[in-house]
DNA sequence: CTTTCGATTTGAATCGATTCAATATCGATA
DNA sequence: TATCGATATTGAATCGATTCAAATCGAAAG
């Protein structure tokens, strides 16, 4: 069952033609006379030839016809994390259309990741930089293949990247809630710096190392201050985007003397966890508390009530990213993409305003 | 930014060593004197050498160190379908542990699939045979690489495959409900034959072409008949595992004069859709209707109430499948794996028994 | 009976590494 | 000083295909 040992040369010899002709039979069938072609194909079948070996072909062509998607996470991340999943589904679609293969590359520890990136058989990489982005970029650079970084938390302009307008999007989200009449807010943040969970103040935000989270916070502030709400009065809790830290964050926010009526979550994942927590505590969404997320993952539209969120245009991001990698036409400048407000059932006018 | 044109030979020449030594510097650094090694590495860096090209290495080694997962579905299926996702997450975990790469291979139309399978750079395949399994197996066979079929709807013993005990599992599921006291059942089936949706009778089940669905039906019957419920009195509706067909199925089942108090769903996906439908109709689960699924996808544990289901041991399936492919030790016989009943909140004693 | 042209076919070079038998080097031992 | 071993390095063969300039063939044109 293992790969047969029949080579193209064997087929050629058995069929009594040159190796060049035999090769043409498989890769450019039109140039060889039908009679000969059929004879060669027949011989090939008789010998159990499995078709031109990819590696041989590859060696000359130099193209693999596949792109790699990489992240500093366990492989299962691609199937577990809602954002990664939504993005990959979109990337898949684009790849499908262009006949490009998809390889998943990842690892949690640097050593393995290094090796995995070095040895992935791909023509280029899409980097999911949610965490450890710099590391990822650096490793990928060494490989000297085209790559594009998504959600990069770094302002280095020499790195080709596509990101969403975090600041603007966050501002729209906060404005949406403020316009509904909310006055007391609570923010559940994605990671601002490594290895930290818990309440953070203005100073911590300003020197956050992850620009995605920082910009979202700045966007919230900017919009809220236009409604006369000072940033010092908006409690922010930094989570690690998982259940325990989100619940700790909610414990914190709702233990305040005047708990928030609106939650600004920096990811849909956090928002969905928050909604579950609130419900379990007997608080209804959106009657008692409004929740807005960020990302626009499909799950947000499938729960009851639907999650109001700032949706990323996954299809467009995927389109551009795949194109950039495939054509090695990485954008000279960093591309910035807008997010759009999607209003569903998880936000409403606050109770005391009705 | 494109792949540099610096070859190992160039580095060797520039460093004044033989190509053999240069090769050893990269692939067997321990055999070359430190002094020489450093000099070569330095030269390589100076020239901008990107490290040994994978294709060159590959050509000799013959191993890619990656496995492909294939399905007759659009690529996005891997990220959208709960069962596929659960399985892939498990496969990922195993691959991670053994440093194996993962490539996704798929296509909806035969032509593309053919090409994709032929050109995937992998050492073997795991086939997701939920649909179009035979086609998939046939195509993969031509590639002459080790492969193993999962969820194969075919009894051909010459195809190495791992499947779960559908008949036994279904029997356990039905028995669980019958023991709770249910008397009136409705079955929402996964596909029994191509291009058919709607109510099916005993005869159709017996000549179903998809053995997975057939076996589950047979299992239900077997258990129910032990409780004195005749198979003719158990309405079965064939769905295509998607929302419209499941809802049509529920419309059918609940338009009966004596609607069921228990739903046997052949997939968790169907079960979850069913629960949503029931709730929207004002029927509460499990008070008014009990629902049991099949598969044990993670989502089932994250909804409220939790879904009672027959759980597949994804980790074990993945483990065996990856191992079989990697070691080309495909089982001589078809492997059969047990499923286990996981009782959560979606099943209970029927109303009229309390 | 040549020429000429187009369509096929051939044979050898090439892609970029790894591998291994053969050789070179050098210090230690007899 | 000659010999032996261990270690390091070399050079050529090899993996399995593609590619392209040159050779061949047949038929049509002169």
PDB file of N, CA and C in Angstrom, chain A residues 141-203:
ATOM      1  N   UNK A 141       9.776  35.542   8.665  1.00  0.00           N
ATOM      2  CA  UNK A 141      10.699  36.315   7.828  1.00  0.00           C
ATOM      3  C   UNK A 141      11.873  35.463   7.389  1.00  0.00           C
ATOM      4  N   UNK A 142      12.387  34.692   8.320  1.00  0.00           N
ATOM      5  CA  UNK A 142      13.559  33.880   8.002  1.00  0.00           C
ATOM      6  C   UNK A 142      13.292  32.907   6.868  1.00  0.00           C
ATOM      7  N   UNK A 143      12.054  32.559   6.765  1.00  0.00           N
ATOM      8  CA  UNK A 143      11.701  31.582   5.733  1.00  0.00           C
ATOM      9  C   UNK A 143      11.749  32.199   4.343  1.00  0.00           C
ATOM     10  N   UNK A 144      11.754  33.515   4.292  1.00  0.00           N
ATOM     11  CA  UNK A 144      11.823  34.234   3.019  1.00  0.00           C
ATOM     12  C   UNK A 144      10.697  33.883   2.056  1.00  0.00           C
ATOM     13  N   UNK A 145       9.514  33.754   2.606  1.00  0.00           N
ATOM     14  CA  UNK A 145       8.336  33.536   1.769  1.00  0.00           C
ATOM     15  C   UNK A 145       7.414  34.723   1.983  1.00  0.00           C
ATOM     16  N   UNK A 146       6.549  34.998   1.010  1.00  0.00           N
ATOM     17  CA  UNK A 146       5.614  36.106   1.236  1.00  0.00           C
ATOM     18  C   UNK A 146       4.698  35.793   2.410  1.00  0.00           C
ATOM     19  N   UNK A 147       4.377  36.805   3.153  1.00  0.00           N
ATOM     20  CA  UNK A 147       3.442  36.586   4.247  1.00  0.00           C
ATOM     21  C   UNK A 147       2.690  37.869   4.531  1.00  0.00           C
ATOM     22  N   UNK A 148       1.575  37.723   5.192  1.00  0.00           N
ATOM     23  CA  UNK A 148       0.835  38.906   5.592  1.00  0.00           C
ATOM     24  C   UNK A 148       0.306  38.667   6.997  1.00  0.00           C
ATOM     25  N   UNK A 149       0.401  39.688   7.826  1.00  0.00           N
ATOM     26  CA  UNK A 149       0.004  39.547   9.218  1.00  0.00           C
ATOM     27  C   UNK A 149      -1.409  40.077   9.426  1.00  0.00           C
ATOM     28  N   UNK A 150      -2.186  39.316  10.150  1.00  0.00           N
ATOM     29  CA  UNK A 150      -3.538  39.739  10.473  1.00  0.00           C
ATOM     30  C   UNK A 150      -3.607  40.059  11.951  1.00  0.00           C
ATOM     31  N   UNK A 151      -4.335  41.106  12.275  1.00  0.00           N
ATOM     32  CA  UNK A 151      -4.524  41.459  13.676  1.00  0.00           C
ATOM     33  C   UNK A 151      -3.199  41.629  14.399  1.00  0.00           C
ATOM     34  N   UNK A 152      -2.264  42.237  13.710  1.00  0.00           N
ATOM     35  CA  UNK A 152      -0.943  42.418  14.297  1.00  0.00           C
ATOM     36  C   UNK A 152      -0.961  43.507  15.366  1.00  0.00           C
ATOM     37  N   UNK A 153      -0.388  43.160  16.506  1.00  0.00           N
ATOM     38  CA  UNK A 153      -0.341  44.109  17.621  1.00  0.00           C
ATOM     39  C   UNK A 153       0.967  44.867  17.618  1.00  0.00           C
ATOM     40  N   UNK A 154       1.277  45.540  16.543  1.00  0.00           N
ATOM     41  CA  UNK A 154       2.603  46.122  16.435  1.00  0.00           C
ATOM     42  C   UNK A 154       2.524  47.179  15.338  1.00  0.00           C
ATOM     43  N   UNK A 155       3.192  48.262  15.556  1.00  0.00           N
ATOM     44  CA  UNK A 155       3.041  49.327  14.578  1.00  0.00           C
ATOM     45  C   UNK A 155       4.179  49.396  13.575  1.00  0.00           C
ATOM     46  N   UNK A 156       5.062  48.425  13.596  1.00  0.00           N
ATOM     47  CA  UNK A 156       6.172  48.412  12.658  1.00  0.00           C
ATOM     48  C   UNK A 156       5.651  48.466  11.222  1.00  0.00           C
ATOM     49  N   UNK A 157       5.942  49.548  10.512  1.00  0.00           N
ATOM     50  CA  UNK A 157       5.371  49.711   9.169  1.00  0.00           C
ATOM     51  C   UNK A 157       6.015  48.796   8.125  1.00  0.00           C
ATOM     52  N   UNK A 158       7.107  48.151   8.472  1.00  0.00           N
ATOM     53  CA  UNK A 158       7.760  47.301   7.473  1.00  0.00           C
ATOM     54  C   UNK A 158       7.099  45.933   7.385  1.00  0.00           C
ATOM     55  N   UNK A 159       6.150  45.671   8.278  1.00  0.00           N
ATOM     56  CA  UNK A 159       5.470  44.386   8.241  1.00  0.00           C
ATOM     57  C   UNK A 159       4.160  44.526   7.483  1.00  0.00           C
ATOM     58  N   UNK A 160       4.032  43.790   6.408  1.00  0.00           N
ATOM     59  CA  UNK A 160       2.799  43.845   5.639  1.00  0.00           C
ATOM     60  C   UNK A 160       1.674  43.288   6.498  1.00  0.00           C
ATOM     61  N   UNK A 161       0.630  44.035   6.631  1.00  0.00           N
ATOM     62  CA  UNK A 161      -0.447  43.544   7.477  1.00  0.00           C
ATOM     63  C   UNK A 161      -1.788  44.131   7.096  1.00  0.00           C
ATOM     64  N   UNK A 162      -2.803  43.417   7.489  1.00  0.00           N
ATOM     65  CA  UNK A 162      -4.168  43.889   7.304  1.00  0.00           C
ATOM     66  C   UNK A 162      -4.786  43.936   8.681  1.00  0.00           C
ATOM     67  N   UNK A 163      -5.332  45.041   9.044  1.00  0.00           N
ATOM     68  CA  UNK A 163      -6.007  45.053  10.334  1.00  0.00           C
ATOM     69  C   UNK A 163      -7.296  45.852  10.231  1.00  0.00           C
ATOM     70  N   UNK A 164      -8.112  45.683  11.234  1.00  0.00           N
ATOM     71  CA  UNK A 164      -9.384  46.392  11.221  1.00  0.00           C
ATOM     72  C   UNK A 164      -9.244  47.683  12.018  1.00  0.00           C
ATOM     73  N   UNK A 165     -10.165  48.589  11.775  1.00  0.00           N
ATOM     74  CA  UNK A 165     -10.118  49.878  12.448  1.00  0.00           C
ATOM     75  C   UNK A 165     -10.628  49.717  13.879  1.00  0.00           C
ATOM     76  N   UNK A 166      -9.725  49.341  14.752  1.00  0.00           N
ATOM     77  CA  UNK A 166     -10.131  49.056  16.120  1.00  0.00           C
ATOM     78  C   UNK A 166     -10.619  50.290  16.849  1.00  0.00           C
ATOM     79  N   UNK A 167      -9.895  51.366  16.674  1.00  0.00           N
ATOM     80  CA  UNK A 167     -10.264  52.587  17.381  1.00  0.00           C
ATOM     81  C   UNK A 167     -11.635  53.077  16.911  1.00  0.00           C
ATOM     82  N   UNK A 168     -11.762  53.222  15.614  1.00  0.00           N
ATOM     83  CA  UNK A 168     -13.030  53.704  15.076  1.00  0.00           C
ATOM     84  C   UNK A 168     -14.184  52.774  15.411  1.00  0.00           C
ATOM     85  N   UNK A 169     -13.951  51.473  15.283  1.00  0.00           N
ATOM     86  CA  UNK A 169     -15.007  50.504  15.551  1.00  0.00           C
ATOM     87  C   UNK A 169     -15.447  50.548  17.002  1.00  0.00           C
ATOM     88  N   UNK A 170     -14.480  50.633  17.883  1.00  0.00           N
ATOM     89  CA  UNK A 170     -14.813  50.684  19.304  1.00  0.00           C
ATOM     90  C   UNK A 170     -15.621  51.944  19.606  1.00  0.00           C
ATOM     91  N   UNK A 171     -15.255  53.022  18.960  1.00  0.00           N
ATOM     92  CA  UNK A 171     -15.983  54.268  19.183  1.00  0.00           C
ATOM     93  C   UNK A 171     -17.446  54.121  18.757  1.00  0.00           C
ATOM     94  N   UNK A 172     -17.638  53.465  17.620  1.00  0.00           N
ATOM     95  CA  UNK A 172     -19.015  53.266  17.147  1.00  0.00           C
ATOM     96  C   UNK A 172     -19.798  52.415  18.148  1.00  0.00           C
ATOM     97  N   UNK A 173     -19.147  51.385  18.659  1.00  0.00           N
ATOM     98  CA  UNK A 173     -19.811  50.497  19.613  1.00  0.00           C
ATOM     99  C   UNK A 173     -20.249  51.277  20.851  1.00  0.00           C
ATOM    100  N   UNK A 174     -19.315  52.034  21.391  1.00  0.00           N
ATOM    101  CA  UNK A 174     -19.624  52.780  22.609  1.00  0.00           C
ATOM    102  C   UNK A 174     -20.694  53.826  22.341  1.00  0.00           C
ATOM    103  N   UNK A 175     -20.598  54.465  21.201  1.00  0.00           N
ATOM    104  CA  UNK A 175     -21.579  55.486  20.861  1.00  0.00           C
ATOM    105  C   UNK A 175     -22.974  54.873  20.770  1.00  0.00           C
ATOM    106  N   UNK A 176     -23.036  53.680  20.182  1.00  0.00           N
ATOM    107  CA  UNK A 176     -24.329  52.995  20.067  1.00  0.00           C
ATOM    108  C   UNK A 176     -24.984  52.864  21.446  1.00  0.00           C
ATOM    109  N   UNK A 177     -24.221  52.432  22.405  1.00  0.00           N
ATOM    110  CA  UNK A 177     -24.776  52.243  23.749  1.00  0.00           C
ATOM    111  C   UNK A 177     -25.094  53.583  24.410  1.00  0.00           C
ATOM    112  N   UNK A 178     -24.212  54.541  24.212  1.00  0.00           N
ATOM    113  CA  UNK A 178     -24.444  55.855  24.830  1.00  0.00           C
ATOM    114  C   UNK A 178     -25.700  56.491  24.267  1.00  0.00           C
ATOM    115  N   UNK A 179     -25.892  56.319  22.980  1.00  0.00           N
ATOM    116  CA  UNK A 179     -27.071  56.905  22.352  1.00  0.00           C
ATOM    117  C   UNK A 179     -28.350  56.248  22.833  1.00  0.00           C
ATOM    118  N   UNK A 180     -28.250  54.989  23.240  1.00  0.00           N
ATOM    119  CA  UNK A 180     -29.428  54.318  23.785  1.00  0.00           C
ATOM    120  C   UNK A 180     -29.762  54.878  25.166  1.00  0.00           C
ATOM    121  N   UNK A 181     -28.813  55.593  25.736  1.00  0.00           N
ATOM    122  CA  UNK A 181     -29.077  56.204  27.038  1.00  0.00           C
ATOM    123  C   UNK A 181     -28.286  55.623  28.188  1.00  0.00           C
ATOM    124  N   UNK A 182     -27.370  54.726  27.893  1.00  0.00           N
ATOM    125  CA  UNK A 182     -26.594  54.139  28.981  1.00  0.00           C
ATOM    126  C   UNK A 182     -25.625  55.158  29.559  1.00  0.00           C
ATOM    127  N   UNK A 183     -25.418  55.029  30.856  1.00  0.00           N
ATOM    128  CA  UNK A 183     -24.522  55.962  31.560  1.00  0.00           C
ATOM    129  C   UNK A 183     -23.409  55.218  32.281  1.00  0.00           C
ATOM    130  N   UNK A 184     -23.726  53.998  32.708  1.00  0.00           N
ATOM    131  CA  UNK A 184     -22.724  53.256  33.482  1.00  0.00           C
ATOM    132  C   UNK A 184     -22.227  52.065  32.652  1.00  0.00           C
ATOM    133  N   UNK A 185     -20.948  52.107  32.352  1.00  0.00           N
ATOM    134  CA  UNK A 185     -20.352  51.100  31.479  1.00  0.00           C
ATOM    135  C   UNK A 185     -19.333  50.241  32.201  1.00  0.00           C
ATOM    136  N   UNK A 186     -19.108  49.073  31.640  1.00  0.00           N
ATOM    137  CA  UNK A 186     -18.025  48.225  32.125  1.00  0.00           C
ATOM    138  C   UNK A 186     -17.358  47.637  30.891  1.00  0.00           C
ATOM    139  N   UNK A 187     -16.044  47.596  30.907  1.00  0.00           N
ATOM    140  CA  UNK A 187     -15.315  47.073  29.760  1.00  0.00           C
ATOM    141  C   UNK A 187     -14.639  45.754  30.124  1.00  0.00           C
ATOM    142  N   UNK A 188     -14.844  44.757  29.280  1.00  0.00           N
ATOM    143  CA  UNK A 188     -14.110  43.496  29.431  1.00  0.00           C
ATOM    144  C   UNK A 188     -13.101  43.457  28.297  1.00  0.00           C
ATOM    145  N   UNK A 189     -11.849  43.611  28.646  1.00  0.00           N
ATOM    146  CA  UNK A 189     -10.812  43.761  27.631  1.00  0.00           C
ATOM    147  C   UNK A 189     -10.155  42.442  27.270  1.00  0.00           C
ATOM    148  N   UNK A 190      -9.678  42.381  26.036  1.00  0.00           N
ATOM    149  CA  UNK A 190      -8.770  41.300  25.653  1.00  0.00           C
ATOM    150  C   UNK A 190      -7.388  41.687  26.176  1.00  0.00           C
ATOM    151  N   UNK A 191      -6.430  40.851  25.948  1.00  0.00           N
ATOM    152  CA  UNK A 191      -5.116  41.062  26.578  1.00  0.00           C
ATOM    153  C   UNK A 191      -4.454  42.391  26.226  1.00  0.00           C
ATOM    154  N   UNK A 192      -3.984  43.050  27.256  1.00  0.00           N
ATOM    155  CA  UNK A 192      -3.284  44.317  27.078  1.00  0.00           C
ATOM    156  C   UNK A 192      -1.781  44.114  27.211  1.00  0.00           C
ATOM    157  N   UNK A 193      -1.416  43.215  28.076  1.00  0.00           N
ATOM    158  CA  UNK A 193      -0.001  42.917  28.243  1.00  0.00           C
ATOM    159  C   UNK A 193       0.116  41.448  28.653  1.00  0.00           C
ATOM    160  N   UNK A 194       1.296  40.934  28.605  1.00  0.00           N
ATOM    161  CA  UNK A 194       1.457  39.510  28.895  1.00  0.00           C
ATOM    162  C   UNK A 194       1.220  39.198  30.365  1.00  0.00           C
ATOM    163  N   UNK A 195       0.646  38.069  30.572  1.00  0.00           N
ATOM    164  CA  UNK A 195       0.537  37.545  31.934  1.00  0.00           C
ATOM    165  C   UNK A 195      -0.117  38.488  32.913  1.00  0.00           C
ATOM    166  N   UNK A 196      -1.142  39.166  32.488  1.00  0.00           N
ATOM    167  CA  UNK A 196      -1.839  39.991  33.459  1.00  0.00           C
ATOM    168  C   UNK A 196      -3.341  39.820  33.293  1.00  0.00           C
ATOM    169  N   UNK A 197      -4.010  39.700  34.408  1.00  0.00           N
ATOM    170  CA  UNK A 197      -5.461  39.614  34.418  1.00  0.00           C
ATOM    171  C   UNK A 197      -5.913  40.485  35.571  1.00  0.00           C
ATOM    172  N   UNK A 198      -7.013  41.198  35.361  1.00  0.00           N
ATOM    173  CA  UNK A 198      -7.519  42.004  36.468  1.00  0.00           C
ATOM    174  C   UNK A 198      -7.851  43.419  36.044  1.00  0.00           C
ATOM    175  N   UNK A 199      -8.342  44.204  36.977  1.00  0.00           N
ATOM    176  CA  UNK A 199      -8.728  45.584  36.664  1.00  0.00           C
ATOM    177  C   UNK A 199      -7.508  46.404  36.245  1.00  0.00           C
ATOM    178  N   UNK A 200      -7.714  47.268  35.293  1.00  0.00           N
ATOM    179  CA  UNK A 200      -6.615  48.125  34.842  1.00  0.00           C
ATOM    180  C   UNK A 200      -7.076  49.576  34.806  1.00  0.00           C
ATOM    181  N   UNK A 201      -6.133  50.480  34.983  1.00  0.00           N
ATOM    182  CA  UNK A 201      -6.450  51.902  34.985  1.00  0.00           C
ATOM    183  C   UNK A 201      -6.019  52.566  33.693  1.00  0.00           C
ATOM    184  N   UNK A 202      -6.214  53.856  33.643  1.00  0.00           N
ATOM    185  CA  UNK A 202      -5.891  54.634  32.452  1.00  0.00           C
ATOM    186  C   UNK A 202      -4.419  54.468  32.059  1.00  0.00           C
ATOM    187  N   UNK A 203      -3.571  54.532  33.051  1.00  0.00           N
ATOM    188  CA  UNK A 203      -2.138  54.447  32.763  1.00  0.00           C
ATOM    189  C   UNK A 203      -1.768  53.127  32.094  1.00  0.00           C
TER     190      UNK A 203
END
